Structures are given as structure tokens and as C-alpha cells.
């Protein structure tokens, strides 16, 4: 949420700090220790980093390009891996459908379709709490923990033998994935200009196609195991994706920075240059205080509702991914052939 820049701590660049809540610093509370503490929490987390550099000259264009390339080298691979894996996780039910999850759990057609809906029930319910919690905890670490949680919920599905257990775990899977898109977008705006972050988000969505291809290869490999043996083919698939999710969770916890000040791959000067480079965004980096007036501003902004409408329409086809494999198999193809025929869709994406 954008806001007009205001003066921050002495020496800090005003354009890089968020607006203070108008209720802070009032005459009636100026001497209150509680209000002082609140105001300190409301200051941008990078204020100390840029203190004394507010009047520095703008970063050289060539240096800015060099810094952007360095950010890309360290951050984009993590983004691409995460979005690829998230899409595979989200569509794991569709892949498992052609590997035997329906008969093994005695699912009816309606129950199977409900499992697809269950994911988005958890997703929608927890989007708000995730936004609140990401402001209060280190955001990259929070995302890493949720990746770890979804790996657990995904792996536990391999132990299910009925509709109720699968439904509960699908809800929890959606709940844990509800922070990914908003969290990654928030991190990107701390390091890139608005145009650059928009470009990079669009690049990450291209990973959905790569995910479809990789999921096809994994399914194809799993389909070579004995369909009657234990674990079943669909259980092998769930466990493999769960293990991959655990690895990505560790990578994010260790490698993804919470903000420029915690980016270990940047020197102190480069951290300062990152903040100077995104002054054009005219918003802060990260503040730990929830501001009611910004919340109201977002709710009354027509663009917010246009984005909501776009997301709703774009996700109408989400159910197709769950039944796509079953549709292909109904044309008379066997399991091995069906796993391969899903790959051209990913290439087209």
C-alpha cells in the first residue's frame, strides 16, 4: 500500500521511509513511553541502514544494472524453484488421480471434486491471517516455515485411506500455501522497482508450465512401479513431492533475505544502494506496525477490487487441472501414456 513519504530518523532518506501513523507523536502522548515504543516500531526496518546516507548522490546507472543482475542471480532461482514446486503441489491431486488415489480411498466423483475445492477453502480463509503474521515476523523465514508445513501436509496424504482425512489435509495444504504469492510480491518490492518486480512476477508464473512438464516426468517414473505393491503409485508421488518441498523449505530459510538489511550476499554499500535504487517506488521497505488508515485506503481503492475480479476469473479454470488427467485417460490411453500427454500442456503454457 503506497503512502506519501514522510520524514524519518535523522539522516535517513525521506523517500525511502513509510508514513507515520497520524496518531503517533500527538501532543497528548508525546511523553508516553508506550507511544514512543509504538513510533519506534513504526519506523522502517532499514532506517538504521540508510542513516547518514540520505543526501548521497543517486547510484550510477551502470552500478544499478550490475546490482540488479546480482539480485537476479541470487533471488530469481529461488523464486522459480518455489513457484514450480507450488504448482506441482497444488495439482498433486490431479496427478494422483491417474495413479490410483480414487479407488484406494473409495472416492465418489463428487468427493474427488470436493477435494479440489478443499484446497481453496483453506487458501481463502488463511490469506488474511498470513498478511497479519508476515508483517510481524521475518517474512522470508515465515514463508520457509509454511513451505515446510505444506510438505508435511502433502506427505501425510500418502497415509490417508478415506475421504475425510484427505479433505482435512487438502484444507491445511491450501492454508499453508496462502502466503506464497503475497509474501513473494512483498519481498520483491523491497529489492526491485515496481516495473522490475512486475516483470519478475510474470517470469515466475511461466514456471507453471515447467511444473506441468516436471510433474509429468515424475508421474511417468512412478507409473513404472508395481501398481498393486505398497506404497501405491500415488503414495510414491506424494512422498517424492513432499521430500522436494522439505528441501526447498530449507533453501528458503537459509538463502532468501527478509529485506535488504538481512541480505547476506550483499555488501553494506550494496544494501544501501538497493534502498537508494528503489526510491522511485515512493514507499517504505518494511514496517512492523499495522496502520488502519492504509487498510481503509486499500479497501476504497478501485484497483484493489479490479485485481480481485481478475484473480477470480483467472482461477475459474483451476478445477480443470484436477480432472485433466482423468479426461485424457478416458480417451482410452493407459496410465503411462496419460502421464506423458500432460507435458505438451506445460510446454504451451
Short mmCIF file of C-alpha atoms in Angstrom, two decimals:
data_model
loop_
_atom_site.label_atom_id
_atom_site.label_comp_id
_atom_site.label_asym_id
_atom_site.label_seq_id
_atom_site.Cartn_x
_atom_site.Cartn_y
_atom_site.Cartn_z
CA UNK A 1 0.00 0.00 0.00
CA UNK A 2 1.50 3.23 -1.06
CA UNK A 3 1.62 6.35 1.10
CA UNK A 4 3.11 9.81 0.93
CA UNK A 5 6.71 9.83 2.18
CA UNK A 6 7.40 11.48 5.49
CA UNK A 7 10.45 12.46 7.42
CA UNK A 8 12.12 9.57 9.26
CA UNK A 9 15.03 9.43 11.65
CA UNK A 10 17.79 11.95 11.31
CA UNK A 11 19.97 11.26 8.31
CA UNK A 12 17.57 8.76 6.76
CA UNK A 13 16.27 9.35 3.28
CA UNK A 14 12.68 10.56 3.50
CA UNK A 15 11.55 8.96 0.25
CA UNK A 16 12.53 5.53 1.47
CA UNK A 17 10.61 5.60 4.76
CA UNK A 18 6.90 4.90 5.29
CA UNK A 19 4.46 7.50 6.51
CA UNK A 20 3.99 7.54 10.25
CA UNK A 21 0.55 6.98 11.66
CA UNK A 22 -1.03 10.43 12.28
CA UNK A 23 -1.97 9.34 15.80
CA UNK A 24 1.67 8.80 16.74
CA UNK A 25 3.58 11.67 18.26
CA UNK A 26 0.49 13.70 19.24
CA UNK A 27 0.96 16.36 21.90
CA UNK A 28 -1.11 14.43 24.43
CA UNK A 29 1.04 11.32 24.11
CA UNK A 30 4.44 12.74 23.31
CA UNK A 31 5.86 11.91 26.72
CA UNK A 32 4.32 8.46 26.89
CA UNK A 33 6.79 5.58 26.82
CA UNK A 34 4.16 3.42 25.16
CA UNK A 35 3.72 5.84 22.26
CA UNK A 36 7.46 6.18 21.88
CA UNK A 37 7.74 2.42 21.60
CA UNK A 38 4.94 2.35 19.04
CA UNK A 39 6.62 5.03 16.96
CA UNK A 40 9.93 3.20 17.03
CA UNK A 41 8.19 0.06 15.78
CA UNK A 42 6.55 2.10 13.04
CA UNK A 43 9.90 3.19 11.61
CA UNK A 44 11.11 1.32 8.56
CA UNK A 45 13.41 -1.60 9.41
CA UNK A 46 16.13 -0.25 7.11
CA UNK A 47 16.16 3.21 8.70
CA UNK A 48 19.36 2.42 10.58
CA UNK A 49 20.96 1.08 7.42
CA UNK A 50 20.50 4.28 5.43
CA UNK A 51 21.04 6.71 8.29
CA UNK A 52 23.63 9.28 7.22
CA UNK A 53 23.20 8.48 3.52
CA UNK A 54 20.06 10.47 2.83
CA UNK A 55 21.93 13.19 0.96
CA UNK A 56 24.17 10.86 -1.05
CA UNK A 57 24.12 11.17 -4.81
CA UNK A 58 22.00 8.80 -6.87
CA UNK A 59 23.51 5.45 -7.74
CA UNK A 60 25.30 5.30 -11.10
CA UNK A 61 23.28 3.65 -13.89
CA UNK A 62 25.91 1.03 -14.62
CA UNK A 63 26.28 0.25 -10.93
CA UNK A 64 22.48 -0.04 -10.67
CA UNK A 65 22.38 -2.54 -13.55
CA UNK A 66 25.24 -4.52 -12.02
CA UNK A 67 23.42 -4.60 -8.68
CA UNK A 68 20.18 -5.71 -10.33
CA UNK A 69 21.98 -8.58 -12.07
CA UNK A 70 23.40 -9.66 -8.72
CA UNK A 71 19.95 -9.62 -7.16
CA UNK A 72 18.63 -11.70 -10.05
CA UNK A 73 21.39 -14.29 -9.68
CA UNK A 74 20.65 -14.85 -6.01
CA UNK A 75 16.86 -14.39 -5.83
CA UNK A 76 15.29 -15.46 -9.13
CA UNK A 77 16.42 -19.12 -8.93
CA UNK A 78 14.72 -19.39 -5.53
CA UNK A 79 11.56 -17.80 -6.90
CA UNK A 80 11.46 -20.09 -9.92
CA UNK A 81 12.01 -23.21 -7.81
CA UNK A 82 9.29 -22.18 -5.36
CA UNK A 83 6.64 -21.40 -7.98
CA UNK A 84 7.43 -24.59 -9.88
CA UNK A 85 7.06 -26.69 -6.76
CA UNK A 86 3.95 -24.85 -5.58
CA UNK A 87 2.17 -25.57 -8.86
CA UNK A 88 3.15 -29.25 -8.65
CA UNK A 89 1.86 -29.40 -5.04
CA UNK A 90 -1.37 -27.63 -5.93
CA UNK A 91 -2.07 -30.11 -8.74
CA UNK A 92 -0.80 -33.19 -6.92
CA UNK A 93 -4.38 -34.43 -6.60
CA UNK A 94 -4.82 -34.44 -10.38
CA UNK A 95 -1.58 -36.37 -10.89
CA UNK A 96 -2.53 -38.83 -8.14
CA UNK A 97 -5.93 -39.40 -9.75
CA UNK A 98 -4.42 -41.30 -12.67
CA UNK A 99 -2.11 -43.19 -10.29
CA UNK A 100 -4.89 -44.76 -8.24
CA UNK A 101 -5.85 -42.44 -5.37
CA UNK A 102 -9.58 -42.64 -6.22
CA UNK A 103 -10.11 -46.42 -5.88
CA UNK A 104 -7.66 -46.76 -2.96
CA UNK A 105 -9.65 -44.19 -0.94
CA UNK A 106 -13.05 -45.29 -2.30
CA UNK A 107 -13.85 -41.78 -3.53
CA UNK A 108 -17.01 -40.90 -5.44
CA UNK A 109 -16.91 -38.34 -8.27
CA UNK A 110 -18.39 -35.65 -6.02
CA UNK A 111 -15.93 -36.39 -3.22
CA UNK A 112 -12.99 -36.18 -5.60
CA UNK A 113 -14.22 -32.82 -6.92
CA UNK A 114 -14.70 -31.60 -3.34
CA UNK A 115 -11.06 -32.37 -2.61
CA UNK A 116 -10.13 -29.88 -5.33
CA UNK A 117 -12.34 -27.27 -3.67
CA UNK A 118 -10.93 -28.01 -0.21
CA UNK A 119 -7.53 -26.59 -1.18
CA UNK A 120 -9.02 -23.18 -1.96
CA UNK A 121 -11.17 -23.16 1.19
CA UNK A 122 -8.01 -23.23 3.28
CA UNK A 123 -6.29 -20.79 0.94
CA UNK A 124 -9.03 -18.15 1.22
CA UNK A 125 -9.54 -18.48 4.97
CA UNK A 126 -5.86 -18.00 5.79
CA UNK A 127 -4.91 -15.23 3.36
CA UNK A 128 -5.85 -12.54 5.91
CA UNK A 129 -4.07 -14.11 8.90
CA UNK A 130 -0.99 -14.69 6.74
CA UNK A 131 -0.85 -10.99 5.81
CA UNK A 132 -1.05 -10.03 9.50
CA UNK A 133 1.60 -12.54 10.56
CA UNK A 134 4.02 -11.72 7.73
CA UNK A 135 4.15 -8.14 8.97
CA UNK A 136 5.15 -9.26 12.45
CA UNK A 137 7.66 -11.99 11.66
CA UNK A 138 10.67 -12.10 9.30
CA UNK A 139 8.82 -12.62 6.05
CA UNK A 140 11.23 -14.98 4.26
CA UNK A 141 11.51 -17.18 7.36
CA UNK A 142 7.73 -17.20 7.66
CA UNK A 143 7.41 -18.36 4.05
CA UNK A 144 10.04 -21.05 4.65
CA UNK A 145 8.12 -22.38 7.67
CA UNK A 146 4.92 -22.56 5.62
CA UNK A 147 6.72 -24.43 2.84
CA UNK A 148 7.81 -26.90 5.49
CA UNK A 149 4.24 -27.20 6.76
CA UNK A 150 2.83 -27.86 3.32
CA UNK A 151 5.46 -30.56 2.76
CA UNK A 152 4.17 -32.28 5.93
CA UNK A 153 0.51 -31.96 4.91
CA UNK A 154 1.30 -33.26 1.43
CA UNK A 155 3.30 -36.21 2.75
CA UNK A 156 0.57 -37.13 5.23
CA UNK A 157 -1.89 -37.55 2.36
CA UNK A 158 0.04 -40.68 1.42
CA UNK A 159 -1.12 -42.18 4.73
CA UNK A 160 -4.81 -41.46 4.13
CA UNK A 161 -7.33 -44.17 3.29
CA UNK A 162 -10.58 -42.19 3.34
CA UNK A 163 -12.26 -39.03 2.11
CA UNK A 164 -12.31 -37.23 5.48
CA UNK A 165 -8.57 -37.42 6.03
CA UNK A 166 -7.79 -36.24 2.51
CA UNK A 167 -10.26 -33.36 2.80
CA UNK A 168 -8.74 -32.10 6.06
CA UNK A 169 -5.20 -32.28 4.69
CA UNK A 170 -6.20 -30.54 1.45
CA UNK A 171 -7.63 -27.66 3.51
CA UNK A 172 -4.41 -27.42 5.51
CA UNK A 173 -2.35 -27.62 2.31
CA UNK A 174 -4.22 -24.63 0.89
CA UNK A 175 -3.86 -22.78 4.20
CA UNK A 176 -0.09 -23.18 4.21
CA UNK A 177 0.24 -22.08 0.58
CA UNK A 178 -1.91 -18.98 1.11
CA UNK A 179 1.08 -16.79 1.99
CA UNK A 180 3.28 -17.58 -1.00
CA UNK A 181 2.13 -15.16 -3.72
CA UNK A 182 1.57 -12.14 -1.45
CA UNK A 183 4.76 -12.86 0.50
CA UNK A 184 6.95 -13.15 -2.58
CA UNK A 185 5.47 -10.00 -4.10
CA UNK A 186 6.23 -8.14 -0.86
CA UNK A 187 9.84 -9.33 -0.85
CA UNK A 188 10.33 -8.35 -4.49
CA UNK A 189 9.16 -4.78 -3.87
CA UNK A 190 11.88 -4.44 -1.22
CA UNK A 191 14.61 -5.10 -3.80
CA UNK A 192 13.23 -4.03 -7.18
CA UNK A 193 11.38 -1.08 -8.67
CA UNK A 194 7.70 -1.53 -9.44
CA UNK A 195 8.34 -2.21 -13.13
CA UNK A 196 11.12 -4.70 -12.34
CA UNK A 197 9.11 -6.57 -9.70
CA UNK A 198 6.13 -6.83 -12.06
CA UNK A 199 8.36 -8.31 -14.75
CA UNK A 200 9.83 -10.85 -12.37
CA UNK A 201 6.45 -11.94 -11.05
CA UNK A 202 5.35 -12.59 -14.62
CA UNK A 203 8.50 -14.66 -15.19
CA UNK A 204 7.74 -16.78 -12.14
CA UNK A 205 4.25 -17.58 -13.45
CA UNK A 206 5.90 -19.07 -16.51
CA UNK A 207 7.19 -21.75 -14.14
CA UNK A 208 3.67 -23.21 -14.07
CA UNK A 209 4.37 -24.69 -17.48
CA UNK A 210 7.71 -26.08 -16.34
CA UNK A 211 5.92 -27.57 -13.33
CA UNK A 212 3.47 -29.41 -15.58
CA UNK A 213 6.33 -30.95 -17.54
CA UNK A 214 8.25 -31.98 -14.41
CA UNK A 215 5.11 -33.42 -12.83
CA UNK A 216 4.61 -35.48 -15.98
CA UNK A 217 8.12 -36.89 -15.75
CA UNK A 218 7.72 -37.73 -12.05
CA UNK A 219 4.35 -39.37 -12.70
CA UNK A 220 5.83 -41.30 -15.63
CA UNK A 221 8.62 -42.63 -13.43
CA UNK A 222 6.28 -43.55 -10.58
CA UNK A 223 3.91 -45.28 -13.02
CA UNK A 224 6.66 -47.85 -13.70
CA UNK A 225 6.38 -49.18 -10.14
CA UNK A 226 4.06 -52.06 -9.27
CA UNK A 227 0.51 -50.67 -9.08
CA UNK A 228 -0.52 -53.34 -6.56
CA UNK A 229 2.50 -53.05 -4.27
CA UNK A 230 2.83 -50.86 -1.19
CA UNK A 231 3.42 -47.96 -1.23
CA UNK A 232 0.98 -47.42 -4.09
CA UNK A 233 1.96 -45.37 -7.11
CA UNK A 234 0.06 -42.27 -5.92
CA UNK A 235 1.65 -42.60 -2.48
CA UNK A 236 5.12 -42.65 -4.03
CA UNK A 237 4.20 -39.48 -5.94
CA UNK A 238 3.02 -37.67 -2.79
CA UNK A 239 6.13 -38.68 -0.85
CA UNK A 240 8.53 -37.58 -3.60
CA UNK A 241 6.92 -34.14 -3.87
CA UNK A 242 6.88 -33.85 -0.08
CA UNK A 243 10.62 -34.52 0.13
CA UNK A 244 11.31 -31.93 -2.58
CA UNK A 245 9.22 -29.40 -0.61
CA UNK A 246 11.30 -30.01 2.53
CA UNK A 247 14.48 -29.27 0.56
CA UNK A 248 13.04 -26.02 -0.79
CA UNK A 249 11.91 -25.03 2.72
CA UNK A 250 15.49 -25.35 3.98
CA UNK A 251 16.81 -23.40 0.98
CA UNK A 252 14.40 -20.55 1.64
CA UNK A 253 15.14 -20.42 5.34
CA UNK A 254 18.86 -20.22 4.64
CA UNK A 255 19.09 -18.23 1.40
CA UNK A 256 16.10 -15.90 0.96
CA UNK A 257 16.58 -12.49 2.67
CA UNK A 258 13.78 -10.87 4.66
CA UNK A 259 14.75 -7.38 3.46
CA UNK A 260 17.87 -5.63 2.07
CA UNK A 261 19.37 -5.25 5.54
CA UNK A 262 19.45 -9.04 6.03
CA UNK A 263 20.69 -9.97 2.54
CA UNK A 264 23.96 -11.80 3.29
CA UNK A 265 25.01 -11.85 -0.36
CA UNK A 266 25.15 -8.03 -0.43
CA UNK A 267 27.91 -5.83 0.96
CA UNK A 268 26.96 -2.95 3.27
CA UNK A 269 27.28 -0.47 0.42
CA UNK A 270 25.21 -2.64 -1.88
CA UNK A 271 22.44 -2.82 0.74
CA UNK A 272 22.39 0.97 0.85
CA UNK A 273 22.37 1.12 -2.95
CA UNK A 274 19.39 -1.25 -3.11
CA UNK A 275 17.37 1.12 -0.93
CA UNK A 276 18.51 4.17 -2.92
CA UNK A 277 17.68 2.43 -6.20
CA UNK A 278 14.04 1.82 -5.30
CA UNK A 279 13.30 5.34 -4.07
CA UNK A 280 11.22 5.69 -7.22
CA UNK A 281 8.65 3.33 -5.62
CA UNK A 282 7.84 6.06 -3.07
CA UNK A 283 7.06 3.60 -0.32
CA UNK A 284 8.96 2.09 2.58
CA UNK A 285 10.82 -1.19 2.71
CA UNK A 286 9.27 -2.91 5.74
CA UNK A 287 7.49 -1.66 8.86
CA UNK A 288 6.18 -3.81 11.72
CA UNK A 289 3.12 -1.74 12.67
CA UNK A 290 -0.34 -2.30 11.16
CA UNK A 291 -1.87 1.01 10.07
CA UNK A 292 -5.63 1.21 9.92
CA UNK A 293 -5.77 4.17 7.54
CA UNK A 294 -3.71 2.27 4.97
CA UNK A 295 -6.08 -0.69 5.26
CA UNK A 296 -9.05 1.57 4.60
CA UNK A 297 -7.22 3.20 1.71
CA UNK A 298 -6.69 -0.23 0.10
CA UNK A 299 -10.37 -1.20 0.55
CA UNK A 300 -11.57 2.03 -1.05
CA UNK A 301 -9.14 1.83 -3.99
CA UNK A 302 -10.98 0.60 -7.14
CA UNK A 303 -7.79 -1.11 -8.32
CA UNK A 304 -7.99 -3.48 -5.35
CA UNK A 305 -11.38 -4.75 -6.48
CA UNK A 306 -10.30 -4.94 -10.12
CA UNK A 307 -7.39 -7.17 -9.07
CA UNK A 308 -9.81 -9.30 -7.04
CA UNK A 309 -12.11 -9.67 -10.06
CA UNK A 310 -9.20 -10.58 -12.31
CA UNK A 311 -7.96 -13.23 -9.88
CA UNK A 312 -11.46 -14.72 -9.53
CA UNK A 313 -11.95 -15.00 -13.30
CA UNK A 314 -8.41 -16.30 -13.90
CA UNK A 315 -8.92 -19.09 -11.37
CA UNK A 316 -12.22 -20.31 -12.81
CA UNK A 317 -10.26 -22.84 -14.86
CA UNK A 318 -8.43 -24.09 -11.75
CA UNK A 319 -10.64 -27.15 -11.47
CA UNK A 320 -9.62 -28.33 -14.92
CA UNK A 321 -6.13 -29.24 -13.70
CA UNK A 322 -7.62 -31.69 -11.19
CA UNK A 323 -9.56 -33.69 -13.79
CA UNK A 324 -7.37 -33.13 -16.86
CA UNK A 325 -5.53 -36.44 -16.48
CA UNK A 326 -8.79 -38.33 -15.99
CA UNK A 327 -10.22 -36.77 -19.15
CA UNK A 328 -7.17 -37.84 -21.16
CA UNK A 329 -7.27 -41.36 -19.70
CA UNK A 330 -10.97 -41.70 -20.60
CA UNK A 331 -9.99 -41.43 -24.26
CA UNK A 332 -8.50 -44.93 -23.93
CA UNK A 333 -4.89 -44.17 -23.04
CA UNK A 334 -3.13 -46.21 -20.36
CA UNK A 335 -1.51 -44.70 -17.26
CA UNK A 336 1.96 -44.33 -18.78
CA UNK A 337 0.61 -42.63 -21.89
CA UNK A 338 -1.59 -40.32 -19.85
CA UNK A 339 1.34 -39.09 -17.74
CA UNK A 340 3.24 -38.15 -20.92
CA UNK A 341 0.29 -36.47 -22.63
CA UNK A 342 0.11 -33.87 -19.88
CA UNK A 343 3.52 -32.47 -20.80
CA UNK A 344 2.52 -30.66 -24.04
CA UNK A 345 0.10 -28.56 -21.98
CA UNK A 346 3.01 -27.39 -19.85
CA UNK A 347 5.04 -26.57 -22.95
CA UNK A 348 2.15 -24.50 -24.29
CA UNK A 349 1.90 -22.59 -21.01
#
